XYZ file of C-alpha atoms in Angstrom:
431
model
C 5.145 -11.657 -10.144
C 6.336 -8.200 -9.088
C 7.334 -7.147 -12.408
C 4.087 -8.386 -13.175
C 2.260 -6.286 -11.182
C 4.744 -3.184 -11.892
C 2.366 -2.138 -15.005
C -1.498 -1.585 -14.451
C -2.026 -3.046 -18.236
C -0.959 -6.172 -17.064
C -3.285 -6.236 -13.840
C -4.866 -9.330 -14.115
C -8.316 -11.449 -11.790
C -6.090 -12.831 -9.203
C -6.752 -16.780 -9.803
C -8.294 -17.392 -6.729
C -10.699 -14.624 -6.473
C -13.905 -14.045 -8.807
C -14.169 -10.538 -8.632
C -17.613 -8.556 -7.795
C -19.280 -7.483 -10.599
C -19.900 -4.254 -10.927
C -22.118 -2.383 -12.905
C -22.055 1.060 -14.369
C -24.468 4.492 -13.326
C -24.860 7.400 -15.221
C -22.265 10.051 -14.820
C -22.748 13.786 -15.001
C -21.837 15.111 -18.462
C -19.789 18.021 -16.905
C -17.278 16.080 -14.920
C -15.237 13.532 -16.537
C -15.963 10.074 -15.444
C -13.301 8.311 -13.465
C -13.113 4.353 -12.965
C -10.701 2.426 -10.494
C -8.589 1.550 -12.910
C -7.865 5.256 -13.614
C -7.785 5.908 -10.330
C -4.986 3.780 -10.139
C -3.313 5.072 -12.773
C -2.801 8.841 -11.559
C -1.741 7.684 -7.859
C 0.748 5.756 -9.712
C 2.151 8.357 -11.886
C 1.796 11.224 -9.602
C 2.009 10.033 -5.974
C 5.609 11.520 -4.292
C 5.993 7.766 -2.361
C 7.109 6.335 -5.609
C 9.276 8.984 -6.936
C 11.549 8.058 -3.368
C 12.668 5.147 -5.337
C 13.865 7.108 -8.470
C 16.072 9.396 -5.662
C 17.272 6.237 -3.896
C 18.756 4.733 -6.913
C 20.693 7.551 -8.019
C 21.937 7.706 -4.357
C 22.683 3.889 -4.458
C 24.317 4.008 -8.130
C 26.441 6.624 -6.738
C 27.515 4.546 -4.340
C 27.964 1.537 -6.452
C 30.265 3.356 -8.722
C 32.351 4.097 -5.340
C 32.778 0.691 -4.531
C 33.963 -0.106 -7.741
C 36.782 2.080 -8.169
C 40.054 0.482 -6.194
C 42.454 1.381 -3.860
C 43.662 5.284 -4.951
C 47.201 5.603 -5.925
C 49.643 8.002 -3.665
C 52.372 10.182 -4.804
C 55.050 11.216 -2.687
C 58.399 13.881 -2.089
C 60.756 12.735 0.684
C 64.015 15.011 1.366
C 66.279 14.083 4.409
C 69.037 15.466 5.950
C 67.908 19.073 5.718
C 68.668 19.618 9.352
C 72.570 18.820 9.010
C 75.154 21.451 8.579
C 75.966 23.217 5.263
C 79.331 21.574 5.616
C 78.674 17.868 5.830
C 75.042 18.638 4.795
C 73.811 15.633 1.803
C 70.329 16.544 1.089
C 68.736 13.312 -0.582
C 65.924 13.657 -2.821
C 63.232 10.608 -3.057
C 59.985 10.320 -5.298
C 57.557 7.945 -4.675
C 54.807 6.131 -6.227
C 52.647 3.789 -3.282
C 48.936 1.637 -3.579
C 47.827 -1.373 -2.086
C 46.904 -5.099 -3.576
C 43.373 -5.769 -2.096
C 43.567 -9.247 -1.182
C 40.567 -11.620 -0.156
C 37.904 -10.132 -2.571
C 37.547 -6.822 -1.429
C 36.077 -5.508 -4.625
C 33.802 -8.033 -5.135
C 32.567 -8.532 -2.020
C 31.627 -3.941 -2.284
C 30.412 -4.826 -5.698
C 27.837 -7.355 -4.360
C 26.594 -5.376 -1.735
C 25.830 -2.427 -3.740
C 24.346 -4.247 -6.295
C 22.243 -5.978 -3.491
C 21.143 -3.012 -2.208
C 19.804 -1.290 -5.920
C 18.517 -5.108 -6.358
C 16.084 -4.460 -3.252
C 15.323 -0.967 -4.411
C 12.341 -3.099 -6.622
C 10.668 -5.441 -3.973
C 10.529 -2.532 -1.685
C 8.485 0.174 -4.370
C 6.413 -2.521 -5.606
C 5.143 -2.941 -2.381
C 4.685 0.957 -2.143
C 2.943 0.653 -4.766
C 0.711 -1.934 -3.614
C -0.222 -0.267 -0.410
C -0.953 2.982 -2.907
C -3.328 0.770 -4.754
C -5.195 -0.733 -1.384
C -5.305 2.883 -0.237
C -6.887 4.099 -3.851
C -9.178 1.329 -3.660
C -10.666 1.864 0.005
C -11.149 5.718 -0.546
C -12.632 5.011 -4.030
C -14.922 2.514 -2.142
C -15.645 4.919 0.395
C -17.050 7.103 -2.674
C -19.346 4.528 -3.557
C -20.621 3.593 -0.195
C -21.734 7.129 0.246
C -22.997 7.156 -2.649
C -25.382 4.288 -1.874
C -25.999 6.041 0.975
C -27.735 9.161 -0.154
C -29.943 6.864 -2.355
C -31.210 5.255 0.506
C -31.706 8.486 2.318
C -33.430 9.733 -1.515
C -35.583 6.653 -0.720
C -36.674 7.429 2.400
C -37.656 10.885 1.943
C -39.755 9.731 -1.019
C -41.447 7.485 1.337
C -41.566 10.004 4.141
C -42.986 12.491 2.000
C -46.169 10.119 0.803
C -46.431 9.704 4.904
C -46.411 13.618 5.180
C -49.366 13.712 2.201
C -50.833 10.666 3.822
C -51.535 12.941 7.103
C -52.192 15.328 5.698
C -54.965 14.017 3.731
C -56.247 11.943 7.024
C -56.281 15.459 9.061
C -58.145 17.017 6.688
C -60.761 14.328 6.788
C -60.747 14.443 10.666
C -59.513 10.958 10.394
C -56.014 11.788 12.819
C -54.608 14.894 15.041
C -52.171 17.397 13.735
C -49.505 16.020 15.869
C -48.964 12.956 13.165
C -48.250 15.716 10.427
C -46.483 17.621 12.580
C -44.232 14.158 13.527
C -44.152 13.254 9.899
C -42.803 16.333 8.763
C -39.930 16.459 11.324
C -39.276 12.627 10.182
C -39.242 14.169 6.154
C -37.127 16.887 7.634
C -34.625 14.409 9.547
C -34.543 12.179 5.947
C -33.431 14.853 3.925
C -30.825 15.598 6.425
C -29.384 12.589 5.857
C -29.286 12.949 2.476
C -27.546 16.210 2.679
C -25.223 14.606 4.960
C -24.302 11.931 2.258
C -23.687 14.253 -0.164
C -20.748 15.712 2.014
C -19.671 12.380 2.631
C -19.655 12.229 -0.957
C -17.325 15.269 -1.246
C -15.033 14.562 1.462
C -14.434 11.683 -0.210
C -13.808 12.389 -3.248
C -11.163 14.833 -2.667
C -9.453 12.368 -0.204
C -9.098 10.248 -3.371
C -7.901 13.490 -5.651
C -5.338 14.402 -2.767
C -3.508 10.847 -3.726
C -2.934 11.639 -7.042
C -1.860 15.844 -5.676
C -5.371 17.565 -6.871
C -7.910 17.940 -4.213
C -9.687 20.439 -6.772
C -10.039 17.732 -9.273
C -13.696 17.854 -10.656
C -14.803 13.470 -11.737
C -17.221 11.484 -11.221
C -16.510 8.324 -10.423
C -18.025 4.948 -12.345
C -19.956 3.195 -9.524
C -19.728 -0.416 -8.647
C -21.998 -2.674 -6.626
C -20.773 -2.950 -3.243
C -23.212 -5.666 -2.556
C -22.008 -8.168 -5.045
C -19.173 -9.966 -3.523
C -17.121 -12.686 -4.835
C -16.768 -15.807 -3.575
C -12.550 -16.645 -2.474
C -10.027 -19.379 -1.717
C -10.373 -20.840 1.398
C -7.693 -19.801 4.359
C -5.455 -22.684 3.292
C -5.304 -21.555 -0.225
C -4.442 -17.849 0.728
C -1.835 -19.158 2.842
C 0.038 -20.412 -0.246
C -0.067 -17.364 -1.717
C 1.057 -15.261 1.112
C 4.244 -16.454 0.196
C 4.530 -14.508 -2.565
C 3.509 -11.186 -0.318
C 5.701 -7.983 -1.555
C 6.269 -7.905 2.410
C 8.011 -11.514 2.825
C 9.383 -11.139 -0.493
C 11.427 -8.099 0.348
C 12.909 -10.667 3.664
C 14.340 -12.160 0.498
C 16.468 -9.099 -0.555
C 17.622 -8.350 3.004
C 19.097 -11.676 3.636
C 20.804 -11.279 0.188
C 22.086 -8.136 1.794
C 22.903 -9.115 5.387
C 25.161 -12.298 3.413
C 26.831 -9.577 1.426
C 27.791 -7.817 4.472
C 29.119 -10.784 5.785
C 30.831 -11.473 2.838
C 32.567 -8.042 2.740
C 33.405 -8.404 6.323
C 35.083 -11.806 5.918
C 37.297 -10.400 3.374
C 38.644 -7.954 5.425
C 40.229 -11.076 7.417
C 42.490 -11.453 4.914
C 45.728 -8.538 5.047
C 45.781 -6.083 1.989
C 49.673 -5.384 0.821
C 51.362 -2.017 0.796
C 53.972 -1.193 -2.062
C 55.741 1.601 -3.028
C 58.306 2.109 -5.720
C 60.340 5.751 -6.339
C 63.603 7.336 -7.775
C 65.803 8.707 -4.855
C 68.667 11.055 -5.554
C 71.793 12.549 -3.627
C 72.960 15.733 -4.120
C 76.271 15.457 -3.085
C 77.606 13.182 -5.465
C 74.531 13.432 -8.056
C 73.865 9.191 -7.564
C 70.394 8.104 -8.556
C 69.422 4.882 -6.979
C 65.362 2.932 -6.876
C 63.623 2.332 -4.453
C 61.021 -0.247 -3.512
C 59.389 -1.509 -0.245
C 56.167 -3.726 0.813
C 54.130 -3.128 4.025
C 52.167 -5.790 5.356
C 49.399 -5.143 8.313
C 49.599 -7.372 11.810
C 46.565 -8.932 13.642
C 43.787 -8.509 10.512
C 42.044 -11.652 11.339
C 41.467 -10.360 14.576
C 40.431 -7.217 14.145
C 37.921 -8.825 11.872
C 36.304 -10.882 14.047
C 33.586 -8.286 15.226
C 32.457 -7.298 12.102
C 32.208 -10.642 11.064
C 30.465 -11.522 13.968
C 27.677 -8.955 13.799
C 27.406 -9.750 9.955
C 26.661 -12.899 10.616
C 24.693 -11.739 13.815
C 22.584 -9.606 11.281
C 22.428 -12.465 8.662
C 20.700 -14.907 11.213
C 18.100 -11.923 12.969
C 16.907 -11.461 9.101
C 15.456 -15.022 9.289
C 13.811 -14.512 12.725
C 12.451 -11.327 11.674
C 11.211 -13.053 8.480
C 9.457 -15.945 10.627
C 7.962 -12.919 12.944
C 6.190 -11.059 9.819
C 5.381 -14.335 8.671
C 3.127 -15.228 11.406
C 2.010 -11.882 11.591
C 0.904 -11.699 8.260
C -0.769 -15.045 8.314
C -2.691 -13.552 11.362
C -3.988 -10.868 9.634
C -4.887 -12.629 6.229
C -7.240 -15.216 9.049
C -8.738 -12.059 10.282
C -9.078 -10.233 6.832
C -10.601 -13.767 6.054
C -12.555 -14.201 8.528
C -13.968 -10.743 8.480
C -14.816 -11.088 4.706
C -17.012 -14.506 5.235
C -18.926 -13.077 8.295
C -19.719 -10.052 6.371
C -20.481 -11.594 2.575
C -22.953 -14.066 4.755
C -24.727 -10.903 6.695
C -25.508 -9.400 2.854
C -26.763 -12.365 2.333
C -29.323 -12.724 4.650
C -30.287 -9.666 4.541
C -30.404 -9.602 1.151
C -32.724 -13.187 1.092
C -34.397 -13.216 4.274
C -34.693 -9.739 5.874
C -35.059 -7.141 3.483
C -37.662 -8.735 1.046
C -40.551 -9.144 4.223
C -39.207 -5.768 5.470
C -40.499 -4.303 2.424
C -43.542 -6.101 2.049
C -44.722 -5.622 5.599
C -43.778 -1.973 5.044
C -46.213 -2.207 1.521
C -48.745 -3.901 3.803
C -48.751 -1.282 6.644
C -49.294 1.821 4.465
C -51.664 0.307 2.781
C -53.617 -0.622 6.414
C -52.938 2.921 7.707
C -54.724 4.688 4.908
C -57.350 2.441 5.602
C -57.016 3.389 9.630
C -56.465 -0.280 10.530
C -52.719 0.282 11.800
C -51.461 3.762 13.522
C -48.585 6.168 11.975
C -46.270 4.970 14.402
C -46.296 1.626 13.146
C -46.511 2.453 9.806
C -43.411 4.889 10.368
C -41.287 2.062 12.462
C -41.683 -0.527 10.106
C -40.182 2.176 6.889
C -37.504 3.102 9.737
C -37.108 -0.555 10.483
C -36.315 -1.428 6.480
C -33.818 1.541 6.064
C -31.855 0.652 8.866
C -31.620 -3.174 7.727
C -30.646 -1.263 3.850
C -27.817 0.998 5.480
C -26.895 -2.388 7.944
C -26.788 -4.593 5.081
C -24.468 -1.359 2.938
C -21.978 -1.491 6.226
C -21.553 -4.924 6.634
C -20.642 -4.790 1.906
C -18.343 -2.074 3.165
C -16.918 -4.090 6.188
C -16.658 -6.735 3.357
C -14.562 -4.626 0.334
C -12.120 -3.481 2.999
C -11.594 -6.842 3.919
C -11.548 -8.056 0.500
C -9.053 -5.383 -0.693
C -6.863 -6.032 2.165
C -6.636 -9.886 1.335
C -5.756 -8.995 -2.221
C -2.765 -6.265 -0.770
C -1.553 -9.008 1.380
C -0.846 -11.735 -1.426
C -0.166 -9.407 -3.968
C -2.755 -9.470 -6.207
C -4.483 -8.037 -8.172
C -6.531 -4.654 -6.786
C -8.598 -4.060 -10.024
C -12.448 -4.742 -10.488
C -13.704 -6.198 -13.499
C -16.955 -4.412 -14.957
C -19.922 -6.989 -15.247
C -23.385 -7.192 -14.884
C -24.836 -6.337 -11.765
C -27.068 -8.590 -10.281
C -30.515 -7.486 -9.082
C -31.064 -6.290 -5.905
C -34.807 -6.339 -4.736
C -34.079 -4.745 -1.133
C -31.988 -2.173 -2.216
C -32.474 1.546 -2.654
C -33.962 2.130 -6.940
């Protein structure tokens, strides 16, 4: 599944989720327009978290290529009897060639473990990579939530500016005090504020998603998607299963293949390596060449063994408590990440179906009554106030939602990318 996931081409609908569908705006024509998926791609091409990887290999194939080479060979010059006198002095001459036979599997046991460790090198940047991609995602969404905002805020200052002609009109007739313009034109004033606001949202964010890929500068527009429409998932049981395959537990996998390499090595060590050495020795004297051979064999190797092998084996058996700890801490999150997502998707919802269609009707209804001077501004105002606020509640709890959503997806592994569909239509939502 990792390799899987190692190409964005091959970024597939995880089975168990049906994605939101999203559905495209207009773009400005001077700035190129930039969807997730492309997103994606420059974070994963550019960001420096990734290119680690390419530096830890070459450190770890070093390192494997050290492990492979044996025991060196040693060369040696011997001359005794230089300290004897000149007349019963017999200087002998010896050249010798020494190495040692590893015994017990030395050389595999250091081929294993390097290999082990380049092995891991993959688990641990596709999960990298995955966190990149959850990142990319929430700071794209972040884009497109404050985007939504600022057309609610448009919204509102349409609205507050017919309440701003509205009393005006009604002054002029004599029909209501200055004071309502006056308070309707610091509620137009406070509207557009909030739509200049949004637009800075809109360029902080942005640039927090250009500084992933290194170019803060960067000048897109990004494809919006709905953040209202959200997909129905697996229940918590079903998630469970797939946590399994979570680039986090996953790389528990390569560690214990590790720590049993270490112990491995260590166990070999147990077993005594031999010493020879083989050379020419000559006398001076009488001009005799004779060989020379020996064997050296170390004392007490077991035992000096023992505590490395015993904190290999110490390491071997922590892995699989520490596996069992980020087990239940993952399943923890995923329930909350869960949990969050339902209580959020059902808040649209209702909002969506109950809440926002009477808020706009009774707002319809009470502008209508106030140009005919059957309600006051105030309730006239409350009630607009009263339907933005549900429109911007509804917009956090979508947020509150995606995050969730995107952080379910980054714990199983899946896949991060949004498939472009139809939108569906939203009747309480900002035009």
């Amino acid at each position: 599944m990792l390799l899987r996931l190692a190409a964005l081409a091959a970024l597939a609908a995880a089975p168990c989720f049906v994605h939101a569908q999203t559905a495209p705006v207009p773009v400005r024509t001077d700035s190129p327009a930039l969807t997730l998926d492309d997103a994606f791609a420059r974070v994963a091409d550019a960001h420096p978290a990734l290119r680690l990887f390419d530096g830890q290999r070459d450190v770890l194939d070093a390192e494997r290529e050290a492990a492979l080479l044996r025991p060196a060979l040693e060369a040696g010059v011997e001359i005794e009897n230089l300290g004897l006198d000149a007349g019963t002095r017999s200087v002998e001459t010896t050249l010798s060639l020494a190495g040692v036979f590893e015994r017990g599997g030395k050389l595999d046991a250091r081929r294993a473990l390097a290999q082990r460790r380049i092995d891991a090198l993959a688990p641990q940047r596709e999960a990298a990579r995955i966190d990149l991609l959850a990142e990319t995602a929430r700071r794209h969404l972040d884009i497109v939530v404050a985007t939504r905002r600022q057309a609610i805020a448009r919204t509102d200052v349409a609205q507050r500016t017919r309440f701003v002609d509205a009393a005006r009109q009604r002054f002029s007739a004599g029909a209501s005090s200055e004071a309502v313009v006056l308070t309707a034109q610091a509620a137009q004033a406070q509207a557009e504020l909030e739509v200049a606001r949004a637009g800075m949202e809109i360029d902080s964010a942005r640039r927090s998603l250009a500084m992933l890929w290194g170019d803060p500068e960067a000048a897109f527009e990004i494809v919006e998607g709905d953040p209202l429409a959200l997909p129905h998932i697996a229940d918590f049981a079903r998630l469970r299963t797939l946590l399994a395959q979570s680039p986090e537990l996953l790389q528990f996998n390569d560690r214990e293949r590790i720590a049993e390499a270490r112990l491995q090595l260590a166990r070999s060590d147990a077993t005594p390596d031999i010493g020879w050495s083989a050379g020419i020795r000559h006398q001076r004297e009488n001009g005799d060449t004779s060989l020379v051979g020996g064997f050296t064999v170390p004392i007490g190797s077991r035992a000096r063994a023992q505590p490395a092998i015993r904190a290999a084996a110490a390491e071997l058996a922590l892995v699989s408590i520490e596996r069992e700890a980020g087990d239940r801490t993952l399943q923890a999150t995923l329930a909350e990440a869960h949990g969050r997502y339902r209580v959020a998707q059902a808040e649209v919802a209702l909002l969506q179906r109950d809440v926002l269609p009477r808020l706009a009707r009774a707002a319809s209804a009470s502008e209508r009554a106030w140009r005919a001077g059957a309600v006051s501004y105030l309730e006239w105002s409350q009630l607009q106030d009263a339907r933005s606020d549900a429109l911007r509640q509804q917009l956090d709890a979508a947020q509150a939602a995606q995050i969730a959503l995107i952080e379910l997806q980054r714990l199983t592994g899946q896949s991060l990318v949004v498939a472009p569909a139809t939108s569906t239509p939203d009747s309480g939502d900002a035009p």
